[in-house]
């Protein structure tokens, strides 16, 4: 039988990765972070001098790129053309470039096809995390969770988690706002909750509360 899909979407810093990794362990599912694929492509674009805003150039690059996600400690190990790049994907340059390569429609189609294939190949099922999982990648997913939080709360959490990810909190907040508005306003598969997603605003919640609520949502639907 085909495995189940738990779709986790939402803006940056809403807690998607933490929730996805927890749910995957708890329910014995494979955790797939689709953002890491856009990040790996962005890294390759930066290294190869490909203009991230040039859709044709980025599509050409995508077609000659092989990205694999493997189970890692919490998050995924990411292989770019066979080489591990996991620790190179979180710096601010790659983060900003990822949100720019992901704007191009044909590049997204390619990525979505790869993500569907990865999801379908996992016998027990997946927790897949991203921006368009419940709307585009797996619109039939039996569990869809859209995690949200105020931009201040998301900025605080991100800064506490990875202080090295930005010069200071103001820069981090500004970059996060830019990235969110690009993700929400792009033409193809913009960031938005699926009609049948459960929206969870985590602004005033502790991590334990978020994990407890999301676990209950999955348990009720599997
Ligand atoms: O989730 P993460 O922050 O790693 O994603 C990096 C960027 O990749 C996002 O800002 C977004 O532009 C893009 N992305 C996307 N669709 C996904 C996952 C990520 O457009 N499913």
CSV table of C-alpha atoms and ligand atoms in Angstrom, one decimal:
chain,number,residue,atom,x,y,z
A,1,UNK,CA,0.0,0.0,0.0
A,2,UNK,CA,1.1,3.5,-0.5
A,3,UNK,CA,2.4,5.2,2.6
A,4,UNK,CA,0.7,8.1,4.2
A,5,UNK,CA,1.6,11.8,3.9
A,6,UNK,CA,1.7,14.3,6.7
A,7,UNK,CA,2.0,17.7,5.0
A,8,UNK,CA,3.5,20.5,7.1
A,9,UNK,CA,3.5,24.0,5.6
A,10,UNK,CA,4.1,27.5,6.8
A,11,UNK,CA,6.4,30.5,6.8
A,12,UNK,CA,10.0,30.6,8.0
A,13,UNK,CA,10.6,30.1,11.7
A,14,UNK,CA,7.1,28.8,12.5
A,15,UNK,CA,8.6,25.6,13.9
A,16,UNK,CA,8.0,23.3,10.9
A,17,UNK,CA,11.3,21.5,11.1
A,18,UNK,CA,11.1,20.8,14.8
A,19,UNK,CA,7.5,19.6,14.4
A,20,UNK,CA,8.2,17.5,11.3
A,21,UNK,CA,11.2,15.7,12.8
A,22,UNK,CA,9.2,15.0,16.0
A,23,UNK,CA,6.2,13.6,14.2
A,24,UNK,CA,8.4,11.5,11.9
A,25,UNK,CA,10.0,9.8,14.9
A,26,UNK,CA,6.8,9.4,16.8
A,27,UNK,CA,4.9,7.8,13.9
A,28,UNK,CA,7.7,6.0,12.1
A,29,UNK,CA,7.6,8.1,9.0
A,30,UNK,CA,10.4,9.4,6.8
A,31,UNK,CA,11.1,13.1,7.3
A,32,UNK,CA,11.6,15.1,4.1
A,33,UNK,CA,12.5,18.8,4.2
A,34,UNK,CA,11.7,20.2,0.7
A,35,UNK,CA,13.3,23.6,1.6
A,36,UNK,CA,16.6,21.8,1.7
A,37,UNK,CA,16.2,21.0,-2.0
A,38,UNK,CA,15.7,24.6,-3.0
A,39,UNK,CA,18.6,25.5,-0.7
A,40,UNK,CA,20.9,23.0,-2.4
A,41,UNK,CA,20.0,24.2,-5.8
A,42,UNK,CA,20.6,27.8,-4.6
A,43,UNK,CA,24.1,26.8,-3.3
A,44,UNK,CA,24.9,25.3,-6.7
A,45,UNK,CA,23.7,28.4,-8.5
A,46,UNK,CA,25.9,30.6,-6.3
A,47,UNK,CA,28.9,28.4,-6.8
A,48,UNK,CA,28.4,28.2,-10.6
A,49,UNK,CA,27.8,31.9,-11.0
A,50,UNK,CA,24.2,31.2,-12.3
A,51,UNK,CA,22.0,34.3,-11.9
A,52,UNK,CA,19.3,33.3,-9.5
A,53,UNK,CA,16.7,35.6,-11.0
A,54,UNK,CA,17.2,34.2,-14.5
A,55,UNK,CA,14.5,31.5,-14.8
A,56,UNK,CA,15.9,29.9,-17.9
A,57,UNK,CA,19.4,29.7,-16.5
A,58,UNK,CA,18.2,28.2,-13.2
A,59,UNK,CA,16.0,25.7,-15.0
A,60,UNK,CA,19.0,24.5,-17.1
A,61,UNK,CA,21.0,24.2,-13.9
A,62,UNK,CA,18.1,22.3,-12.2
A,63,UNK,CA,18.0,19.7,-15.0
A,64,UNK,CA,21.6,18.9,-14.6
A,65,UNK,CA,21.5,18.7,-10.8
A,66,UNK,CA,20.9,15.6,-8.6
A,67,UNK,CA,19.7,16.3,-5.1
A,68,UNK,CA,19.0,13.6,-2.5
A,69,UNK,CA,17.6,13.8,1.0
A,70,UNK,CA,18.7,11.2,3.5
A,71,UNK,CA,17.6,10.7,7.1
A,72,UNK,CA,19.9,12.6,9.5
A,73,UNK,CA,20.1,13.8,13.1
A,74,UNK,CA,16.7,15.6,13.3
A,75,UNK,CA,16.8,17.2,9.9
A,76,UNK,CA,17.9,15.7,6.6
A,77,UNK,CA,21.4,15.0,5.2
A,78,UNK,CA,21.5,16.7,1.8
A,79,UNK,CA,23.6,15.4,-1.1
A,80,UNK,CA,24.2,17.7,-4.0
A,81,UNK,CA,25.5,15.8,-7.0
A,82,UNK,CA,26.7,13.1,-4.7
A,83,UNK,CA,28.5,15.4,-2.2
A,84,UNK,CA,27.2,16.2,1.3
A,85,UNK,CA,26.4,19.9,1.6
A,86,UNK,CA,24.2,19.8,4.7
A,87,UNK,CA,26.2,22.3,6.7
A,88,UNK,CA,26.5,24.8,3.9
A,89,UNK,CA,22.7,25.3,3.5
A,90,UNK,CA,21.8,27.6,6.4
A,91,UNK,CA,23.9,30.7,5.8
A,92,UNK,CA,22.1,34.0,4.9
A,93,UNK,CA,23.4,34.0,1.2
A,94,UNK,CA,22.0,30.6,0.5
A,95,UNK,CA,18.8,31.3,2.4
A,96,UNK,CA,18.1,34.4,0.3
A,97,UNK,CA,19.1,32.7,-2.9
A,98,UNK,CA,16.8,29.7,-2.1
A,99,UNK,CA,13.8,32.0,-2.0
A,100,UNK,CA,14.7,33.4,-5.4
A,101,UNK,CA,15.4,30.2,-7.3
A,102,UNK,CA,12.1,28.9,-6.0
A,103,UNK,CA,10.1,31.6,-7.7
A,104,UNK,CA,10.5,30.2,-11.2
A,105,UNK,CA,7.5,28.1,-12.3
A,106,UNK,CA,9.4,25.4,-14.4
A,107,UNK,CA,12.0,25.0,-11.6
A,108,UNK,CA,9.2,24.3,-9.1
A,109,UNK,CA,7.6,21.8,-11.5
A,110,UNK,CA,10.8,19.9,-11.6
A,111,UNK,CA,11.2,20.0,-7.8
A,112,UNK,CA,7.6,19.0,-7.2
A,113,UNK,CA,8.0,16.0,-9.4
A,114,UNK,CA,11.2,15.0,-7.5
A,115,UNK,CA,9.4,15.5,-4.2
A,116,UNK,CA,6.4,13.4,-5.2
A,117,UNK,CA,8.8,10.6,-6.3
A,118,UNK,CA,10.6,10.7,-2.9
A,119,UNK,CA,7.3,10.7,-1.0
A,120,UNK,CA,5.9,7.8,-3.0
A,121,UNK,CA,9.1,5.8,-2.6
A,122,UNK,CA,8.9,5.7,1.2
A,123,UNK,CA,7.0,2.5,2.1
A,124,UNK,CA,5.7,3.6,5.5
A,125,UNK,CA,5.0,7.2,4.5
A,126,UNK,CA,6.4,10.6,5.0
A,127,UNK,CA,6.2,13.8,6.9
A,128,UNK,CA,6.9,16.4,4.2
A,129,UNK,CA,7.7,19.9,5.2
A,130,UNK,CA,7.7,23.0,3.0
A,131,UNK,CA,5.5,25.8,1.6
A,132,UNK,CA,3.2,24.0,-1.0
A,133,UNK,CA,3.0,20.4,0.2
A,134,UNK,CA,-0.7,20.5,1.1
A,135,UNK,CA,-1.6,22.7,-1.9
A,136,UNK,CA,0.5,21.3,-4.7
A,137,UNK,CA,2.9,18.4,-3.9
A,138,UNK,CA,0.4,16.2,-2.1
A,139,UNK,CA,-3.1,17.8,-2.3
A,140,UNK,CA,-4.6,14.4,-1.2
A,141,UNK,CA,-2.5,14.2,2.0
A,142,UNK,CA,-4.8,12.9,4.8
A,143,UNK,CA,-3.1,15.3,7.3
A,144,UNK,CA,-2.3,18.9,6.5
A,145,UNK,CA,-1.0,21.2,9.1
A,146,UNK,CA,-0.2,24.9,8.5
A,147,UNK,CA,2.0,26.3,11.2
A,148,UNK,CA,2.0,30.0,11.6
A,149,UNK,CA,3.2,32.6,14.2
A,150,UNK,CA,3.7,36.3,14.4
A,151,UNK,CA,6.8,37.6,12.6
A,152,UNK,CA,8.2,38.8,15.9
A,153,UNK,CA,7.8,35.3,17.5
A,154,UNK,CA,9.3,33.6,14.5
A,155,UNK,CA,12.3,36.0,14.4
A,156,UNK,CA,12.9,35.5,18.2
A,157,UNK,CA,12.9,31.7,17.8
A,158,UNK,CA,15.1,31.8,14.7
A,159,UNK,CA,17.6,34.1,16.4
A,160,UNK,CA,17.7,32.0,19.6
A,161,UNK,CA,18.2,28.9,17.5
A,162,UNK,CA,20.9,30.1,15.1
A,163,UNK,CA,22.3,33.4,16.3
A,164,UNK,CA,25.0,33.0,13.6
A,165,UNK,CA,22.4,33.0,10.8
A,166,UNK,CA,22.3,36.8,10.7
A,167,UNK,CA,24.3,39.8,11.8
A,168,UNK,CA,21.6,40.9,14.3
A,169,UNK,CA,18.0,40.4,15.1
A,170,UNK,CA,16.8,43.4,13.0
A,171,UNK,CA,18.6,42.1,9.9
A,172,UNK,CA,17.1,38.6,10.5
A,173,UNK,CA,13.6,40.0,10.9
A,174,UNK,CA,14.0,42.1,7.7
A,175,UNK,CA,15.3,39.1,5.7
A,176,UNK,CA,12.5,36.9,7.0
A,177,UNK,CA,9.9,39.4,6.0
A,178,UNK,CA,11.4,39.7,2.5
A,179,UNK,CA,11.5,35.9,2.1
A,180,UNK,CA,7.9,35.5,3.4
A,181,UNK,CA,6.5,38.2,1.1
A,182,UNK,CA,8.3,36.6,-1.9
A,183,UNK,CA,7.0,33.2,-0.9
A,184,UNK,CA,3.4,34.5,-0.4
A,185,UNK,CA,3.2,36.7,-3.5
A,186,UNK,CA,4.9,34.5,-6.2
A,187,UNK,CA,2.6,33.4,-9.1
A,188,UNK,CA,3.2,29.7,-8.9
A,189,UNK,CA,2.2,27.8,-5.7
A,190,UNK,CA,2.4,30.7,-3.3
A,191,UNK,CA,2.7,30.0,0.4
A,192,UNK,CA,-0.9,29.7,1.7
A,193,UNK,CA,-2.8,27.1,3.7
A,194,UNK,CA,-4.7,24.5,1.7
A,195,UNK,CA,-8.5,24.8,2.1
A,196,UNK,CA,-8.6,21.7,4.2
A,197,UNK,CA,-5.5,22.4,6.3
A,198,UNK,CA,-5.6,22.8,10.0
A,199,UNK,CA,-4.0,26.2,10.8
A,200,UNK,CA,-2.1,26.3,14.1
A,201,UNK,CA,-0.9,29.7,15.3
A,202,UNK,CA,1.9,28.9,17.7
A,203,UNK,CA,2.7,32.5,18.8
A,204,UNK,CA,1.7,32.0,22.4
A,205,UNK,CA,2.4,28.3,22.6
A,206,UNK,CA,5.4,26.5,24.1
A,207,UNK,CA,7.2,23.9,22.1
A,208,UNK,CA,5.7,21.1,24.2
A,209,UNK,CA,2.2,22.4,23.5
A,210,UNK,CA,2.8,22.6,19.8
A,211,UNK,CA,4.2,19.0,19.7
A,212,UNK,CA,1.2,17.8,21.7
A,213,UNK,CA,-1.4,19.4,19.5
A,214,UNK,CA,0.2,18.4,16.2
A,215,UNK,CA,0.7,14.8,17.5
A,216,UNK,CA,-3.0,14.7,18.4
A,217,UNK,CA,-3.9,15.9,14.9
A,218,UNK,CA,-1.9,13.2,13.2
A,219,UNK,CA,-3.1,10.5,15.6
A,220,UNK,CA,-6.7,11.4,14.9
A,221,UNK,CA,-6.3,11.1,11.1
A,222,UNK,CA,-3.9,8.1,10.5
B,1,LIG,O1,12.0,25.8,4.5
B,1,LIG,P1,13.3,26.5,4.1
B,1,LIG,O2,13.5,27.8,4.9
B,1,LIG,O3,14.5,25.7,4.2
B,1,LIG,O4,13.1,26.9,2.6
B,1,LIG,C1,13.9,27.8,1.9
B,1,LIG,C2,13.2,28.5,0.8
B,1,LIG,O5,12.8,27.5,-0.2
B,1,LIG,C3,11.9,29.2,1.2
B,1,LIG,O6,12.1,30.5,1.6
B,1,LIG,C4,11.0,29.1,-0.1
B,1,LIG,O7,11.3,30.2,-0.9
B,1,LIG,C5,11.5,27.8,-0.7
B,1,LIG,N1,10.6,26.7,-0.6
B,1,LIG,C6,9.6,26.6,-1.5
B,1,LIG,N2,8.7,25.6,-1.4
B,1,LIG,C7,8.9,24.6,-0.6
B,1,LIG,C8,10.0,24.6,0.4
B,1,LIG,C9,10.8,25.7,0.3
B,1,LIG,O8,9.4,27.5,-2.3
B,1,LIG,N3,8.1,23.5,-0.6
